[in-house]
PDB file of C-alpha atoms in Angstrom:
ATOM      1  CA  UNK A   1     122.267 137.572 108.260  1.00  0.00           C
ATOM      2  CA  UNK A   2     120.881 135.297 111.292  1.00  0.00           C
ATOM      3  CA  UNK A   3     118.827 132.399 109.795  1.00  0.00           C
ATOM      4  CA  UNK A   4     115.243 132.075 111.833  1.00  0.00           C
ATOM      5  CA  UNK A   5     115.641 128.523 113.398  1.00  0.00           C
ATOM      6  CA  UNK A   6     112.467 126.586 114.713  1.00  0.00           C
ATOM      7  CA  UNK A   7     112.426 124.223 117.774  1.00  0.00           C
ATOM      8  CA  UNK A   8     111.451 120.705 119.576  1.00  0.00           C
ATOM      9  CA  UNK A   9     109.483 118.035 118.384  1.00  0.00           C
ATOM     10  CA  UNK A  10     108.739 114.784 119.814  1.00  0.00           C
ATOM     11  CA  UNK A  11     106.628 112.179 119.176  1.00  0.00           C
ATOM     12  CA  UNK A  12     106.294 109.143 121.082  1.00  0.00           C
ATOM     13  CA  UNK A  13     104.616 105.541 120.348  1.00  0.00           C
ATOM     14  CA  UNK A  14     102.510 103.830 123.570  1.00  0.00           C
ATOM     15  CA  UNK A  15     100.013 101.838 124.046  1.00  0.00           C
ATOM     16  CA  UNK A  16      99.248 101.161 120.399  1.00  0.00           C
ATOM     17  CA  UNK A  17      99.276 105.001 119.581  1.00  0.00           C
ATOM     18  CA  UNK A  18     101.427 107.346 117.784  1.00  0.00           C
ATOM     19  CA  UNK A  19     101.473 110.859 118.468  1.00  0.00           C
ATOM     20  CA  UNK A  20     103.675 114.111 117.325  1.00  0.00           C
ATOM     21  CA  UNK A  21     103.864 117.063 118.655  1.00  0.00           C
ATOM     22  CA  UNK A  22     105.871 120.418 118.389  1.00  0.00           C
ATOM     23  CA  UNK A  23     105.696 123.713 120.194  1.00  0.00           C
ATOM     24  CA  UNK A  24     104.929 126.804 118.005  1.00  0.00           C
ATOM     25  CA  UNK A  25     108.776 128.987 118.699  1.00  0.00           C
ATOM     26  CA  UNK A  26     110.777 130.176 116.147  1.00  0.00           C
ATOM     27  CA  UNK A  27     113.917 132.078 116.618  1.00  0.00           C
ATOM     28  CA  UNK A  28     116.151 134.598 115.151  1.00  0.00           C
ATOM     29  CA  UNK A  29     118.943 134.711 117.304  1.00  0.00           C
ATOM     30  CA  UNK A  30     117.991 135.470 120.304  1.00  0.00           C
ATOM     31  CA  UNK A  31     115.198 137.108 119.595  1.00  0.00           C
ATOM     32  CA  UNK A  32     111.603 135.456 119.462  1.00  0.00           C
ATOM     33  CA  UNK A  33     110.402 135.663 116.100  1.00  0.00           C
ATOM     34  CA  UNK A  34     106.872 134.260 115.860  1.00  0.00           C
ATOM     35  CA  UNK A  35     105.322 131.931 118.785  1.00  0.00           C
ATOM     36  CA  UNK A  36     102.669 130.512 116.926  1.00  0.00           C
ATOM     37  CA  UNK A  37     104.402 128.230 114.293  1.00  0.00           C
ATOM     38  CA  UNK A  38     102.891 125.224 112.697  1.00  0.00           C
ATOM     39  CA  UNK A  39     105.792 122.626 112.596  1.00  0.00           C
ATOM     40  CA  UNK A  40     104.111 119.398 112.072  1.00  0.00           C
ATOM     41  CA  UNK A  41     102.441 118.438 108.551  1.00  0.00           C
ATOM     42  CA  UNK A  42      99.777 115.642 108.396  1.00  0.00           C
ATOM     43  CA  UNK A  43     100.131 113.934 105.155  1.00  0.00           C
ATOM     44  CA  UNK A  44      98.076 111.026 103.665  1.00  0.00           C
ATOM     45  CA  UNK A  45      94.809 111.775 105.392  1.00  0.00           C
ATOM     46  CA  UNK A  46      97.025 111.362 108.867  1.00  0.00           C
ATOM     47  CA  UNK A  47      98.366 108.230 107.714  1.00  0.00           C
ATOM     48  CA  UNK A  48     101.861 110.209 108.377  1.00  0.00           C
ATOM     49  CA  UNK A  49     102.753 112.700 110.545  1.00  0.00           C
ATOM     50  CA  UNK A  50     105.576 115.010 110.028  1.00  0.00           C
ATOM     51  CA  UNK A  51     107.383 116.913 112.029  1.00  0.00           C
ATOM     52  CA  UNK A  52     110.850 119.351 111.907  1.00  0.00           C
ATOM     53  CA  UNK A  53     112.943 121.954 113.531  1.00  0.00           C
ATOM     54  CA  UNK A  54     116.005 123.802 111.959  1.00  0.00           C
ATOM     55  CA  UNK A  55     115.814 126.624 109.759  1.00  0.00           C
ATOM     56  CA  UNK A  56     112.067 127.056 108.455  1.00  0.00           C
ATOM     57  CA  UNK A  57     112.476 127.396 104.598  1.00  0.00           C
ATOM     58  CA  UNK A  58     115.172 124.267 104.688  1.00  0.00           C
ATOM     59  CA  UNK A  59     112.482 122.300 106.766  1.00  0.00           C
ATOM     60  CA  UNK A  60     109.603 122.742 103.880  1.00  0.00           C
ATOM     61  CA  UNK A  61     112.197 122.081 101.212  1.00  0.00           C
ATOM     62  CA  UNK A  62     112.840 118.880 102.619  1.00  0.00           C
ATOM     63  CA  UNK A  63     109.103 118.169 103.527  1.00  0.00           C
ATOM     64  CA  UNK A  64     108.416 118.563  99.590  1.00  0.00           C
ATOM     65  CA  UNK A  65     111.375 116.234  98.487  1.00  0.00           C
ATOM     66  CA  UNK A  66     109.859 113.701 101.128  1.00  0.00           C
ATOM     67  CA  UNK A  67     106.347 114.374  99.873  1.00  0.00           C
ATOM     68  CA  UNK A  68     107.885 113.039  96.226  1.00  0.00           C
ATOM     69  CA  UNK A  69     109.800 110.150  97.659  1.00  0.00           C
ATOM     70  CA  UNK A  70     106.503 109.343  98.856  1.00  0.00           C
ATOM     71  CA  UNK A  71     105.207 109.138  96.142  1.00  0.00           C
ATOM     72  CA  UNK A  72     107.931 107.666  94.204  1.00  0.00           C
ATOM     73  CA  UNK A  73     107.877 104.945  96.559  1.00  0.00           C
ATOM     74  CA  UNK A  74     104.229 103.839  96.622  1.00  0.00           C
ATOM     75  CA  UNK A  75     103.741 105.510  99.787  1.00  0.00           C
ATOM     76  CA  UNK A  76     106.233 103.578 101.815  1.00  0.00           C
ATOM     77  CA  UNK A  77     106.893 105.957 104.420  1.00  0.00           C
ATOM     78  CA  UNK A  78     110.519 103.760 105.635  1.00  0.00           C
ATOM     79  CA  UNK A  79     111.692 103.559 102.052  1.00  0.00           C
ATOM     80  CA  UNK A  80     111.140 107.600 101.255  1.00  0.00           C
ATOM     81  CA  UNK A  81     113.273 108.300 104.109  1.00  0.00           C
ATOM     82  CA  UNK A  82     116.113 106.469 103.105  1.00  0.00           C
ATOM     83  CA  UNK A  83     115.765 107.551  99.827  1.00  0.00           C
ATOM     84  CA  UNK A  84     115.555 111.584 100.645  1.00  0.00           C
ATOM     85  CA  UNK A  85     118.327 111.092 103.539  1.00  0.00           C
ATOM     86  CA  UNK A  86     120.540 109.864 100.494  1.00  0.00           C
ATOM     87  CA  UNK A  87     119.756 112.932  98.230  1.00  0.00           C
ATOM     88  CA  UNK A  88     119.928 115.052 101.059  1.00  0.00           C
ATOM     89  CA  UNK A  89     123.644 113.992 101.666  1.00  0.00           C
ATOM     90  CA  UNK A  90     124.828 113.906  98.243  1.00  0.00           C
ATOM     91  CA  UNK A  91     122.822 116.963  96.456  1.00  0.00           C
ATOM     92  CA  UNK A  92     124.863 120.074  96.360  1.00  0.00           C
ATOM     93  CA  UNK A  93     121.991 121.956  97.346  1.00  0.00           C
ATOM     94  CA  UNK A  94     120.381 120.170  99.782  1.00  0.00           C
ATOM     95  CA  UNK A  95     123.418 118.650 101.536  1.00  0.00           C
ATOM     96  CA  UNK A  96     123.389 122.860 102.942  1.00  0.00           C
ATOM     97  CA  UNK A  97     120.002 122.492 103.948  1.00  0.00           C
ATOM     98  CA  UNK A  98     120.574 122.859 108.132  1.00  0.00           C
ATOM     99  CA  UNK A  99     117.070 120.915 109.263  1.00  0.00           C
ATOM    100  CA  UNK A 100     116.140 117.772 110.846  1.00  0.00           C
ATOM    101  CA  UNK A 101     113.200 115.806 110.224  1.00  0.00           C
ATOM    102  CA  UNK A 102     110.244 113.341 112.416  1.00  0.00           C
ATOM    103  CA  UNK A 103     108.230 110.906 110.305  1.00  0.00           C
ATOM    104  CA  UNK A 104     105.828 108.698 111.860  1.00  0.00           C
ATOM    105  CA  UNK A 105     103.296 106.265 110.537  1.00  0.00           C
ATOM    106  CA  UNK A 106     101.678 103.762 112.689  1.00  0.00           C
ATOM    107  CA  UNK A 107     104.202 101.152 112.128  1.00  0.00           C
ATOM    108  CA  UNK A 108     107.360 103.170 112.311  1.00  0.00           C
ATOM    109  CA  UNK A 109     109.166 106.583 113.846  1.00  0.00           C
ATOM    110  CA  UNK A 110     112.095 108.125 112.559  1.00  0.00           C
ATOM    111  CA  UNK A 111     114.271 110.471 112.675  1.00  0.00           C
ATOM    112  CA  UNK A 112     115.621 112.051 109.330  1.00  0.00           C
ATOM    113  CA  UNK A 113     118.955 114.233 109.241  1.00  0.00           C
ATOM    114  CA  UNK A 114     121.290 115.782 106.348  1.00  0.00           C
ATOM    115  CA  UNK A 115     124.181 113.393 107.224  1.00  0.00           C
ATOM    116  CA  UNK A 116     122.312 110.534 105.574  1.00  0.00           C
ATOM    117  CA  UNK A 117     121.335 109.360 109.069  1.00  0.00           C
ATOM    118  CA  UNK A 118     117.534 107.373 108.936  1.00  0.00           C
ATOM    119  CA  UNK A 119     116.994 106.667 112.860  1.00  0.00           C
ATOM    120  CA  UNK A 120     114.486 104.276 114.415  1.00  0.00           C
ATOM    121  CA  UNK A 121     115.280 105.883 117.797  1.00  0.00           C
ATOM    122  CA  UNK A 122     115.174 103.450 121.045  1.00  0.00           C
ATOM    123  CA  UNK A 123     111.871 103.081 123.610  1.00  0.00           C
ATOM    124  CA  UNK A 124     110.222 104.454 120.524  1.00  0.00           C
ATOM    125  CA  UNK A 125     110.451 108.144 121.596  1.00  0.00           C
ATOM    126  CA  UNK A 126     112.041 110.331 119.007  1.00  0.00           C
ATOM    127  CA  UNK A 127     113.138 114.057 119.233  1.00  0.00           C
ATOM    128  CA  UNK A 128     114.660 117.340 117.775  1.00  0.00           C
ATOM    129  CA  UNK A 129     115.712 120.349 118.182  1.00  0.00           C
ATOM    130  CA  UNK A 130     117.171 122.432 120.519  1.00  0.00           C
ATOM    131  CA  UNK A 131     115.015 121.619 123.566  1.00  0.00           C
ATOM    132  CA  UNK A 132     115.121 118.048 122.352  1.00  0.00           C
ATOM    133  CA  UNK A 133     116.923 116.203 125.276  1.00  0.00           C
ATOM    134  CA  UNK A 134     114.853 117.477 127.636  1.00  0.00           C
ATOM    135  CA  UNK A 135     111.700 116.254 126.018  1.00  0.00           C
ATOM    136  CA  UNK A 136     113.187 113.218 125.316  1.00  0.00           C
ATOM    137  CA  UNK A 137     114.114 112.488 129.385  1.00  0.00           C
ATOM    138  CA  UNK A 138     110.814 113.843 129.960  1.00  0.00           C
ATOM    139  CA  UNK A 139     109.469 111.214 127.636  1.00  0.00           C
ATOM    140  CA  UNK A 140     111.472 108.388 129.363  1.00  0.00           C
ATOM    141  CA  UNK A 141     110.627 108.782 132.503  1.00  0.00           C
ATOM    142  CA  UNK A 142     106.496 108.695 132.290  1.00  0.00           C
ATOM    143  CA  UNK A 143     107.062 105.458 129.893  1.00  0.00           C
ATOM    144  CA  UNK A 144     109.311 103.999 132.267  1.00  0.00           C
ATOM    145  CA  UNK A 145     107.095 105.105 135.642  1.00  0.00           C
ATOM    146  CA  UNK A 146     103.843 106.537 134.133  1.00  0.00           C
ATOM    147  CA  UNK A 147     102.757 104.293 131.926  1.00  0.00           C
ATOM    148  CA  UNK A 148      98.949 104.417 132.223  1.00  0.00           C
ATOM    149  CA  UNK A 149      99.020 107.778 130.642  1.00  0.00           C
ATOM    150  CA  UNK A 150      98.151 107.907 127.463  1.00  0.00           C
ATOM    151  CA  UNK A 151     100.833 108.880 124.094  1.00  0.00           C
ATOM    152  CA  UNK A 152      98.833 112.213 123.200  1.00  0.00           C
ATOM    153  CA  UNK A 153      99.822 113.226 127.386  1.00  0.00           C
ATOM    154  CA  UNK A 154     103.224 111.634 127.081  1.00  0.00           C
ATOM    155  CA  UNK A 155     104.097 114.222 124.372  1.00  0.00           C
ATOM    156  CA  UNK A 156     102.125 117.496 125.950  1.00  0.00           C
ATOM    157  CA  UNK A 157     104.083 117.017 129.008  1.00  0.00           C
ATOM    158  CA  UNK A 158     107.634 116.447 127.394  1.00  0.00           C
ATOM    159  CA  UNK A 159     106.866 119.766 125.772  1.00  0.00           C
ATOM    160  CA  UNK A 160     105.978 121.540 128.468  1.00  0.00           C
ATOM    161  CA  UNK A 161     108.680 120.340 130.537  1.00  0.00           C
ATOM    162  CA  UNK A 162     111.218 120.945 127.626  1.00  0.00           C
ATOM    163  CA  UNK A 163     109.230 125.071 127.342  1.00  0.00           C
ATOM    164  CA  UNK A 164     109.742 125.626 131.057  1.00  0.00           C
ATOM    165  CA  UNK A 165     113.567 124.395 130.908  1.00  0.00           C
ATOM    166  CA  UNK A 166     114.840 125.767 127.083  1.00  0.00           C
ATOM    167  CA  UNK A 167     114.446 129.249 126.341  1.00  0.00           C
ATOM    168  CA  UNK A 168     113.787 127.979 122.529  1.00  0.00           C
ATOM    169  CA  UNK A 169     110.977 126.258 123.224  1.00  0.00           C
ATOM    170  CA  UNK A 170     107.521 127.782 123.829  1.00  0.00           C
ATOM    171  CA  UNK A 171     103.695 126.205 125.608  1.00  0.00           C
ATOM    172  CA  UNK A 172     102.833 127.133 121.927  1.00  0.00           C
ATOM    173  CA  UNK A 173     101.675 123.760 120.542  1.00  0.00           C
ATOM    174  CA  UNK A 174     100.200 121.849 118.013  1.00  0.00           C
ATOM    175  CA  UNK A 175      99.473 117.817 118.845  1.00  0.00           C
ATOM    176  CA  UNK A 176      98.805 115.428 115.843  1.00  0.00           C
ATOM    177  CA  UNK A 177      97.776 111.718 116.046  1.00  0.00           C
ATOM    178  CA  UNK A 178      98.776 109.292 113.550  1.00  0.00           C
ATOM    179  CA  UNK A 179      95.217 107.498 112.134  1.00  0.00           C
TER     180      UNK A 179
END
């Protein structure tokens, strides 16, 4: 049986602001499954912003194991990441768990992935999924040559460019700002 897979999220820090965003596709093969998926979670009142793509159930496994690092942790966003990025490679079950993960707080981005992998991702632009590269050229170019816009526009327009190119990605989405 086909596993429903959800797609791109970027989020991008400029200017002093961090800001996530997803669009709402989720696939089952090739076959649009639902358009209008939620895949970022805010967590500590917007404190940190969470974002994922991969197979849906995997994704909110992994956001719960990251919600108890959290809180293991004293709410030290850098720390629970390492920490679940080392269960998530060396726990039977959730070293099958095919997902990949965005956390952002206002002092950090990262990427999060199964192969024990915590990345602080370069001109502070991070992305997954399958219409990630294209966001994340998007992303590049108006920091590099746009740079008056603002974060929140930076990552609507890497999403919409990614929608129009990848046939995974939808104009389906949900922005969140990191308070």
């Amino acid at each position: 049986m086909e596993r429903i897979k959800s797609t791109t999220v970027v989020a991008i820090r400029h200017n002093g602001e961090v800001v996530i965003g997803a669009d709402g596709q989720a696939t089952l093969g090739n076959t649009v499954a639902k358009s209008t998926v939620k895949k970022l979670r805010v967590l500590q009142g917007g404190k940190i912003v969470t974002g994922f793509a991969g197979s849906t159930a995997d994704a909110f496994t992994l956001l719960e194991k990251f919600e108890e690092k959290l809180g293991a942790f004293g709410n030290n966003m850098k720390r629970a990441a390492v920490e679940l990025a080392k269960e998530w490679r060396t726990d039977r079950m959730l070293s099958k768990l095919e997902a990949m993960m965005i956390v952002a707080d206002q002092d950090d981005i990262l990427i999060i992935s199964g192969t024990g992998d915590v990345i602080e991702p370069d001109m502070e632009i991070a992305t997954i999924g399958s219409g990630s590269m294209y966001a994340q050229s998007a992303a590049r170019a108006m920091k590099q040559f746009a740079p008056q816009m603002s974060a929140e526009e930076m990552v609507r327009e890497s999403l919409n460019i990614a929608a129009d190119v990848c046939i995974y990605t939808n104009h389906n989405l949900v922005i969140e700002k990191v308070v």
